[in-house]
CSV table of C-alpha atoms in Angstrom, one decimal:
chain,number,residue,atom,x,y,z
A,1,MET,CA,69.3,10.5,69.2
A,2,SER,CA,66.4,11.1,71.5
A,3,HIS,CA,63.3,9.3,72.5
A,4,ASP,CA,60.6,11.9,72.6
A,5,SER,CA,57.4,10.6,74.1
A,6,THR,CA,54.8,11.6,76.6
A,7,ALA,CA,53.3,9.8,79.5
A,8,ALA,CA,49.7,9.3,80.6
A,9,PRO,CA,47.0,11.9,79.8
A,10,GLU,CA,46.9,12.9,83.4
A,11,ALA,CA,50.5,14.1,83.1
A,12,ALA,CA,49.5,16.4,80.3
A,13,ALA,CA,46.8,18.0,82.5
A,14,ARG,CA,49.1,18.6,85.4
A,15,LYS,CA,49.9,22.3,85.9
A,16,LEU,CA,52.4,24.1,88.1
A,17,SER,CA,51.2,25.0,91.5
A,18,GLY,CA,50.8,28.7,92.3
A,19,ARG,CA,54.1,28.9,94.2
A,20,ARG,CA,56.2,27.5,91.4
A,21,ARG,CA,57.6,29.4,88.5
A,22,LYS,CA,58.4,28.0,85.0
A,23,GLU,CA,61.6,30.0,84.6
A,24,ILE,CA,63.1,28.8,87.9
A,25,VAL,CA,65.4,25.8,87.6
A,26,ALA,CA,66.6,24.0,90.8
A,27,VAL,CA,69.7,21.8,90.6
A,28,LEU,CA,69.9,19.2,93.3
A,29,LEU,CA,73.5,18.4,94.3
A,30,PHE,CA,74.8,15.5,96.5
A,31,SER,CA,78.2,14.8,98.0
A,32,GLY,CA,80.3,12.5,95.8
A,33,GLY,CA,78.7,13.5,92.5
A,34,PRO,CA,81.1,14.0,89.5
A,35,ILE,CA,81.8,17.7,88.9
A,36,PHE,CA,81.4,17.5,85.1
A,37,GLU,CA,77.7,16.4,85.2
A,38,SER,CA,77.0,18.7,88.1
A,39,SER,CA,78.4,21.7,86.2
A,40,ILE,CA,76.3,21.1,83.0
A,41,PRO,CA,72.9,22.5,84.3
A,42,LEU,CA,74.7,25.2,86.2
A,43,SER,CA,76.3,26.5,83.0
A,44,VAL,CA,73.2,26.1,80.8
A,45,PHE,CA,70.6,27.6,83.2
A,46,GLY,CA,72.8,29.7,85.5
A,47,ILE,CA,74.5,32.1,83.1
A,48,ASP,CA,72.8,35.2,81.7
A,49,ARG,CA,73.2,35.0,77.9
A,50,GLN,CA,70.4,37.3,76.9
A,51,ASP,CA,72.8,39.3,74.8
A,52,ALA,CA,73.2,36.1,72.6
A,53,GLY,CA,69.4,35.6,72.3
A,54,VAL,CA,69.1,33.0,75.0
A,55,PRO,CA,66.2,33.6,77.4
A,56,ARG,CA,67.2,33.8,81.0
A,57,TYR,CA,66.4,31.2,83.6
A,58,ARG,CA,66.7,31.7,87.3
A,59,LEU,CA,69.0,29.1,88.9
A,60,LEU,CA,68.7,27.8,92.4
A,61,VAL,CA,71.4,25.4,93.5
A,62,ALA,CA,70.2,23.2,96.3
A,63,ALA,CA,72.0,20.7,98.5
A,64,GLY,CA,70.3,17.3,98.7
A,65,GLU,CA,72.0,16.5,102.0
A,66,GLU,CA,74.1,18.2,104.7
A,67,GLY,CA,77.2,19.8,103.4
A,68,PRO,CA,79.9,20.5,102.5
A,69,LEU,CA,79.5,18.5,99.4
A,70,ARG,CA,82.6,16.8,98.2
A,71,THR,CA,83.1,16.2,94.5
A,72,THR,CA,85.7,15.1,91.9
A,73,GLY,CA,89.3,15.6,92.9
A,74,GLY,CA,88.4,16.3,96.6
A,75,LEU,CA,86.8,19.7,95.9
A,76,GLU,CA,84.2,20.9,98.4
A,77,LEU,CA,81.1,22.7,97.4
A,78,THR,CA,78.7,24.7,99.5
A,79,ALA,CA,75.2,25.1,98.0
A,80,PRO,CA,73.5,28.4,98.7
A,81,HIS,CA,70.1,26.6,99.2
A,82,GLY,CA,68.7,23.6,100.8
A,83,LEU,CA,65.8,21.3,99.8
A,84,GLU,CA,63.3,24.2,100.4
A,85,ALA,CA,64.5,25.8,97.2
A,86,ILE,CA,62.9,23.0,95.2
A,87,SER,CA,59.4,24.1,96.3
A,88,ARG,CA,59.7,27.2,94.0
A,89,ALA,CA,61.1,25.5,90.9
A,90,GLY,CA,59.3,24.7,87.7
A,91,THR,CA,62.2,22.4,86.7
A,92,VAL,CA,64.3,20.3,89.0
A,93,VAL,CA,67.5,18.7,87.7
A,94,VAL,CA,69.4,15.9,89.4
A,95,PRO,CA,72.7,15.9,87.5
A,96,ALA,CA,74.2,12.8,89.0
A,97,TRP,CA,74.2,10.4,92.0
A,98,ARG,CA,77.3,9.3,93.7
A,99,SER,CA,76.7,5.5,93.7
A,100,ILE,CA,74.3,3.2,91.8
A,101,THR,CA,74.4,0.8,94.8
A,102,SER,CA,73.4,3.2,97.6
A,103,PRO,CA,70.0,4.7,98.3
A,104,PRO,CA,69.5,8.5,98.0
A,105,PRO,CA,68.4,10.4,101.1
A,106,GLU,CA,64.7,10.0,101.8
A,107,GLU,CA,64.3,13.7,102.4
A,108,ALA,CA,65.5,14.5,98.9
A,109,LEU,CA,63.2,11.8,97.4
A,110,ASP,CA,60.2,13.3,99.2
A,111,ALA,CA,61.1,16.7,97.9
A,112,LEU,CA,61.2,15.3,94.3
A,113,ARG,CA,57.9,13.5,94.7
A,114,ARG,CA,56.2,16.7,96.0
A,115,ALA,CA,57.8,18.7,93.1
A,116,HIS,CA,56.4,16.3,90.6
A,117,GLU,CA,53.0,16.2,92.2
A,118,GLU,CA,52.9,20.0,92.0
A,119,GLY,CA,53.6,20.0,88.3
A,120,ALA,CA,57.4,20.5,88.2
A,121,ARG,CA,59.4,19.0,85.3
A,122,ILE,CA,61.9,16.5,86.8
A,123,VAL,CA,65.2,15.8,85.0
A,124,GLY,CA,67.9,13.2,85.7
A,125,LEU,CA,71.2,13.4,84.0
A,126,CYS,CA,73.3,10.2,83.8
A,127,THR,CA,73.1,8.4,87.2
A,128,GLY,CA,70.6,11.0,88.3
A,129,ALA,CA,68.1,8.5,86.8
A,130,PHE,CA,68.7,6.3,89.8
A,131,VAL,CA,67.5,9.0,92.1
A,132,LEU,CA,64.4,9.5,90.0
A,133,ALA,CA,63.8,5.8,90.0
A,134,ALA,CA,64.2,5.5,93.7
A,135,ALA,CA,61.6,8.2,94.1
A,136,GLY,CA,59.2,6.2,92.0
A,137,LEU,CA,59.0,8.8,89.3
A,138,LEU,CA,60.2,6.4,86.5
A,139,ASP,CA,57.7,3.6,87.2
A,140,GLY,CA,56.0,2.5,84.0
A,141,ARG,CA,58.0,5.1,82.0
A,142,PRO,CA,60.7,5.0,79.3
A,143,ALA,CA,64.1,6.2,80.6
A,144,THR,CA,67.8,6.0,79.9
A,145,THR,CA,71.1,6.4,81.7
A,146,HIS,CA,74.7,5.7,80.9
A,147,TRP,CA,74.9,2.5,78.9
A,148,MET,CA,77.2,1.0,81.5
A,149,TYR,CA,74.6,1.4,84.3
A,150,ALA,CA,71.5,0.6,82.2
A,151,PRO,CA,71.4,-3.1,83.1
A,152,THR,CA,71.6,-2.3,86.8
A,153,LEU,CA,68.9,0.3,86.5
A,154,ALA,CA,66.7,-2.2,84.7
A,155,LYS,CA,67.3,-5.0,87.2
A,156,ARG,CA,66.9,-2.8,90.3
A,157,TYR,CA,63.8,-1.1,89.1
A,158,PRO,CA,62.0,-3.6,86.8
A,159,SER,CA,58.9,-1.3,86.3
A,160,VAL,CA,61.2,1.2,84.5
A,161,HIS,CA,61.4,0.7,80.7
A,162,VAL,CA,65.2,1.3,80.3
A,163,ASP,CA,66.5,2.0,76.8
A,164,PRO,CA,70.3,2.1,76.8
A,165,ARG,CA,70.4,3.2,73.1
A,166,GLU,CA,69.2,6.7,73.7
A,167,LEU,CA,71.1,9.9,74.4
A,168,PHE,CA,68.1,11.2,76.2
A,169,VAL,CA,64.5,10.4,76.8
A,170,ASP,CA,61.7,13.0,77.1
A,171,ASP,CA,58.6,11.5,78.6
A,172,GLY,CA,56.8,14.9,79.1
A,173,ASP,CA,57.2,15.8,82.7
A,174,VAL,CA,60.1,13.4,83.5
A,175,LEU,CA,63.3,13.4,81.4
A,176,THR,CA,66.5,11.4,81.6
A,177,SER,CA,69.8,11.4,79.7
A,178,ALA,CA,72.8,9.2,79.1
A,179,GLY,CA,76.2,9.9,80.5
A,180,THR,CA,78.3,13.1,80.6
A,181,ALA,CA,77.9,15.0,77.3
A,182,ALA,CA,74.4,13.6,76.8
A,183,GLY,CA,73.5,15.9,79.7
A,184,ILE,CA,74.3,18.8,77.4
A,185,ASP,CA,72.1,17.3,74.7
A,186,LEU,CA,69.1,17.1,77.1
A,187,CYS,CA,69.6,20.6,78.6
A,188,LEU,CA,69.7,22.0,75.0
A,189,HIS,CA,66.5,20.0,74.3
A,190,ILE,CA,64.8,21.6,77.3
A,191,VAL,CA,65.8,25.1,76.1
A,192,ARG,CA,64.5,24.2,72.6
A,193,THR,CA,61.2,22.9,74.1
A,194,ASP,CA,60.8,26.1,76.2
A,195,HIS,CA,61.9,28.7,73.8
A,196,GLY,CA,62.4,27.2,70.3
A,197,ASN,CA,65.1,26.3,67.9
A,198,GLU,CA,66.7,29.7,67.7
A,199,ALA,CA,67.3,30.0,71.4
A,200,ALA,CA,68.7,26.5,71.6
A,201,GLY,CA,70.9,27.1,68.6
A,202,ALA,CA,72.2,30.4,70.0
A,203,LEU,CA,73.1,28.6,73.3
A,204,ALA,CA,74.8,25.7,71.4
A,205,ARG,CA,77.0,28.2,69.6
A,206,ARG,CA,78.0,29.8,72.9
A,207,LEU,CA,78.8,26.4,74.3
A,208,VAL,CA,80.6,25.4,71.1
A,209,VAL,CA,78.5,22.2,70.7
A,210,PRO,CA,76.2,20.9,68.0
A,211,PRO,CA,72.6,21.9,68.6
A,212,ARG,CA,71.5,18.3,68.0
A,213,ARG,CA,73.8,15.3,68.0
A,214,SER,CA,73.0,12.4,65.6
A,215,GLY,CA,73.1,8.8,66.7
A,216,GLY,CA,72.6,7.2,70.1
A,217,GLN,CA,74.7,5.3,72.6
A,218,GLU,CA,75.0,2.2,70.4
A,219,ARG,CA,78.4,3.2,69.1
A,220,TYR,CA,79.8,3.4,72.7
A,221,LEU,CA,78.5,0.1,74.0
A,222,ASP,CA,81.1,-2.4,75.0
A,223,ARG,CA,80.9,-6.2,75.2
A,224,SER,CA,81.9,-6.6,78.9
A,225,LEU,CA,79.4,-8.4,81.1
A,226,PRO,CA,77.2,-6.3,83.5
A,227,GLU,CA,78.8,-6.3,86.9
A,228,GLU,CA,75.9,-8.0,88.5
A,229,ILE,CA,75.9,-11.0,86.2
A,230,GLY,CA,79.4,-12.1,86.9
A,231,ALA,CA,78.6,-14.7,89.5
A,232,ASP,CA,75.4,-15.9,87.9
A,233,PRO,CA,75.4,-19.3,86.1
A,234,LEU,CA,74.0,-17.5,83.0
A,235,ALA,CA,77.3,-15.7,82.8
A,236,GLU,CA,79.0,-18.8,81.3
A,237,VAL,CA,76.4,-18.8,78.5
A,238,VAL,CA,76.8,-15.1,77.8
A,239,ALA,CA,80.6,-15.5,77.7
A,240,TRP,CA,80.3,-18.4,75.3
A,241,ALA,CA,78.1,-16.3,73.0
A,242,LEU,CA,80.6,-13.4,73.0
A,243,GLU,CA,83.4,-15.8,72.1
A,244,HIS,CA,81.5,-17.4,69.3
A,245,LEU,CA,79.9,-14.5,67.5
A,246,HIS,CA,81.6,-15.6,64.3
A,247,GLU,CA,79.3,-18.7,64.4
A,248,GLN,CA,75.7,-18.8,63.4
A,249,PHE,CA,73.5,-19.6,66.4
A,250,ASP,CA,70.3,-18.2,67.8
A,251,VAL,CA,68.7,-17.6,71.1
A,252,GLU,CA,67.3,-21.2,71.1
A,253,THR,CA,71.0,-22.3,71.1
A,254,LEU,CA,71.8,-20.2,74.1
A,255,ALA,CA,68.7,-21.4,76.0
A,256,ALA,CA,69.7,-25.0,75.3
A,257,ARG,CA,73.3,-24.3,76.6
A,258,ALA,CA,71.7,-22.9,79.8
A,259,TYR,CA,69.5,-26.0,80.1
A,260,MET,CA,66.4,-23.8,80.1
A,261,SER,CA,63.3,-23.4,78.0
A,262,ARG,CA,63.2,-20.5,75.7
A,263,ARG,CA,60.6,-18.7,77.8
A,264,THR,CA,62.6,-19.2,81.0
A,265,PHE,CA,65.8,-18.2,79.4
A,266,ASP,CA,64.3,-15.0,78.0
A,267,ARG,CA,62.9,-14.1,81.5
A,268,ARG,CA,66.2,-14.8,83.3
A,269,PHE,CA,68.4,-13.1,80.7
A,270,ARG,CA,66.2,-10.0,80.8
A,271,SER,CA,66.3,-9.8,84.6
A,272,LEU,CA,70.1,-10.1,84.7
A,273,THR,CA,71.1,-7.9,81.8
A,274,GLY,CA,68.1,-5.5,81.3
A,275,SER,CA,67.8,-6.6,77.6
A,276,ALA,CA,65.9,-9.1,75.6
A,277,PRO,CA,68.4,-11.8,74.5
A,278,LEU,CA,67.5,-11.5,70.8
A,279,GLN,CA,68.3,-7.7,70.7
A,280,TRP,CA,71.4,-8.2,72.8
A,281,LEU,CA,72.7,-10.8,70.4
A,282,ILE,CA,72.0,-8.6,67.4
A,283,THR,CA,73.7,-5.7,69.1
A,284,GLN,CA,76.8,-7.7,69.9
A,285,ARG,CA,77.0,-8.9,66.3
A,286,VAL,CA,76.7,-5.3,65.0
A,287,LEU,CA,79.4,-4.1,67.4
A,288,GLN,CA,81.7,-6.9,66.2
A,289,ALA,CA,81.1,-5.9,62.6
A,290,GLN,CA,81.8,-2.3,63.5
A,291,ARG,CA,85.2,-3.3,65.0
A,292,LEU,CA,86.1,-5.4,61.9
A,293,LEU,CA,85.2,-2.6,59.6
A,294,GLU,CA,87.5,-0.3,61.6
A,295,THR,CA,90.4,-2.7,62.0
A,296,SER,CA,90.5,-5.0,58.9
A,297,ASP,CA,90.2,-5.0,55.2
A,298,TYR,CA,87.6,-7.7,55.0
A,299,SER,CA,84.8,-7.1,52.5
A,300,VAL,CA,81.3,-6.4,53.8
A,301,ASP,CA,80.3,-9.9,52.8
A,302,GLU,CA,83.3,-11.4,54.8
A,303,VAL,CA,82.5,-9.2,57.8
A,304,ALA,CA,78.9,-10.5,57.8
A,305,GLY,CA,80.1,-14.1,57.8
A,306,ARG,CA,82.6,-13.4,60.6
A,307,CYS,CA,80.0,-11.8,62.8
A,308,GLY,CA,77.4,-14.6,62.5
A,309,PHE,CA,75.0,-12.9,60.1
A,310,ARG,CA,73.3,-15.3,57.7
A,311,SER,CA,73.7,-12.9,54.8
A,312,PRO,CA,75.3,-9.5,54.0
A,313,VAL,CA,71.7,-8.2,53.6
A,314,ALA,CA,71.0,-9.0,57.3
A,315,LEU,CA,74.2,-7.2,58.4
A,316,ARG,CA,73.3,-4.1,56.4
A,317,GLY,CA,69.8,-3.9,57.7
A,318,HIS,CA,70.8,-4.3,61.4
A,319,PHE,CA,73.9,-2.1,61.0
A,320,ARG,CA,71.8,0.8,59.5
A,321,ARG,CA,69.1,0.5,62.1
A,322,GLN,CA,71.6,0.7,65.0
A,323,LEU,CA,74.2,3.1,63.6
A,324,GLY,CA,72.3,5.0,60.9
A,325,SER,CA,74.8,4.1,58.2
A,326,SER,CA,75.6,1.3,55.8
A,327,PRO,CA,78.7,-0.7,56.6
A,328,ALA,CA,80.6,0.6,53.6
A,329,ALA,CA,79.8,4.2,54.3
A,330,TYR,CA,80.8,3.7,57.9
A,331,ARG,CA,84.2,2.3,57.0
A,332,ALA,CA,84.8,5.0,54.4
A,333,ALA,CA,84.0,7.8,56.8
A,334,TYR,CA,86.0,6.2,59.6
A,335,ARG,CA,89.1,5.8,57.5
A,336,ALA,CA,88.8,9.3,56.0
A,337,ARG,CA,89.4,10.7,59.5
A,338,ARG,CA,92.5,8.5,60.2
A,339,PRO,CA,96.1,9.1,59.2
A,340,GLN,CA,97.5,6.7,56.6
A,341,SER,CA,99.8,5.2,59.2
A,342,ASP,CA,96.9,4.2,61.4
A,343,ARG,CA,95.0,2.3,58.7
A,344,PRO,CA,94.4,-1.4,59.3
A,345,SER,CA,97.2,-3.8,58.4
A,346,ASP,CA,96.9,-7.1,56.6
A,347,VAL,CA,97.2,-9.0,59.9
A,348,GLU,CA,94.1,-11.1,60.3
A,349,PRO,CA,92.2,-10.4,63.6
A,350,THR,CA,90.9,-13.2,65.7
A,351,PRO,CA,87.4,-14.3,64.5
A,352,GLY,CA,85.6,-13.9,67.8
A,353,PRO,CA,85.6,-11.1,70.3
A,354,SER,CA,87.2,-11.4,73.7
A,355,LEU,CA,85.9,-10.3,77.1
A,356,SER,CA,89.1,-8.3,77.9
A,357,GLY,CA,87.7,-4.8,77.6
A,358,PRO,CA,85.8,-2.2,75.6
A,359,SER,CA,86.9,-0.7,72.3
A,360,LEU,CA,85.8,3.0,72.3
A,361,HIS,CA,84.5,4.3,69.0
A,362,PRO,CA,84.8,7.7,67.6
A,363,GLU,CA,81.9,10.0,67.0
A,364,SER,CA,79.6,8.6,64.4
A,365,PRO,CA,80.6,9.5,60.9
A,366,VAL,CA,77.1,9.5,59.5
A,367,PRO,CA,75.1,12.7,58.8
A,368,LEU,CA,72.2,13.9,60.8
A,369,GLN,CA,70.0,10.9,61.1
A,370,THR,CA,66.8,10.0,62.7
A,371,ARG,CA,65.4,9.9,66.1
A,372,ARG,CA,63.6,7.0,67.8
A,373,THR,CA,60.1,7.7,69.0
A,374,ALA,CA,58.8,4.1,69.5
A,375,ALA,CA,59.0,3.0,73.1
A,376,GLY,CA,61.5,0.2,72.5
A,377,ALA,CA,62.2,-0.5,76.1
A,378,VAL,CA,64.9,-2.8,77.3
A,379,GLY,CA,63.9,-3.2,80.9
A,380,SER,CA,62.1,-6.2,82.2
A,381,GLY,CA,58.8,-4.5,81.7
A,382,ALA,CA,59.0,-4.5,77.9
A,383,SER,CA,61.5,-6.3,75.6
A,384,LEU,CA,62.9,-4.8,72.5
A,385,THR,CA,62.5,-7.1,69.5
A,386,ALA,CA,64.2,-6.8,66.2
A,387,ALA,CA,60.9,-5.9,64.6
A,388,ALA,CA,60.4,-3.0,67.1
A,389,ALA,CA,63.9,-1.7,66.3
A,390,GLU,CA,63.2,-1.9,62.6
A,391,ASN,CA,60.2,0.4,62.6
A,392,GLY,CA,61.2,2.6,65.6
A,393,ARG,CA,62.8,5.5,63.7
A,394,GLU,CA,61.4,8.6,62.1
A,395,ALA,CA,62.8,11.8,60.8
A,396,TYR,CA,63.8,14.4,63.4
A,397,VAL,CA,61.5,17.3,62.9
A,398,THR,CA,61.3,20.6,64.6
A,399,SER,CA,58.1,19.8,66.5
A,400,ARG,CA,57.8,16.9,68.9
A,401,ALA,CA,56.1,14.0,67.3
A,402,SER,CA,53.4,12.1,69.1
A,403,LEU,CA,52.7,8.4,69.3
A,404,PRO,CA,49.2,6.8,69.2
A,405,GLY,CA,47.5,7.6,72.5
A,406,GLN,CA,50.1,10.2,73.5
A,407,ARG,CA,50.0,13.9,73.5
A,408,SER,CA,52.1,16.2,71.4
A,409,GLY,CA,54.6,18.5,73.1
A,410,SER,CA,55.3,22.0,72.3
């Protein structure tokens, strides 16, 4: 699932400066970055696949700081270029950043700002979004990152409209992706934007990956508390909510337990978690329903009751909006992929979720679904409501759709 939008009209008018070339892609590497994310743009843009119908890019690998650069497993890398290489690129990719708690080098941030001012397309994969945010390039824009780090990104940079549901977000001249494999999705999207569906499809075949993945990050979200909320008094309220999802309560109940007004609670909750409390609560109920559908034989009606939904209709509506499938279809497809010996037993699970750890979910069983184009941000700058989630999907079409007041991409 992608969020394909565009920024302000002035971004549409920005053109590459004379010294930059559209076909040049610079990849900015830092010490401590994970090797998988770092290798994605190198493989997509650095290998000549013209024999397969993929137009060629010219790759420049640049070190964002003094080398050698150490990466996963203790490997050391030596980049052939320094920051000066960015001055020639039409696209600059930051594949990852080593730590969400430490600031990137100011020299690298300055180089990214200059590149953006001169019309370059700036791309952040996974935690690379933190580098773009530190450079101020995400201010007032929609963006995404790995779901695990989205609350931290939203809290640290409140002017960024963080949406942890998306695999990637295209905001015209600044693009961000979720973790790991979502970087491949975004790189394929860039090739599709530059050279069309056939070129992106040919590249996807060479990489042995789907040209477009359906769904978003919702299926991978876990229920653990964001790291930075652990010592906050609000953590007790959040923990209570997670333990009592099988009961019917609303945000007003949570605000009362926190001894706050609804308005104050909304503001505090959003600042700590990066999400509006209503959407967070709905998401947790859907995740619990997803787990019960995978691990129990409860009917859909029973699942709805055990997840705190007021009716099965409410469950079906929210489940389809978040996962693109009905609960019954999700269960059927999930079980069709599992051996008979792994099917759920008759042992009744505990009614409420625990905080002990995440349950990873397999790839979504639903067919190609829709993409979200409404700016349903989860940062403190804009809260996602259930109503926004309800009407924020439209069919994924070949051309990039535009929103009111936004430009269409090519």
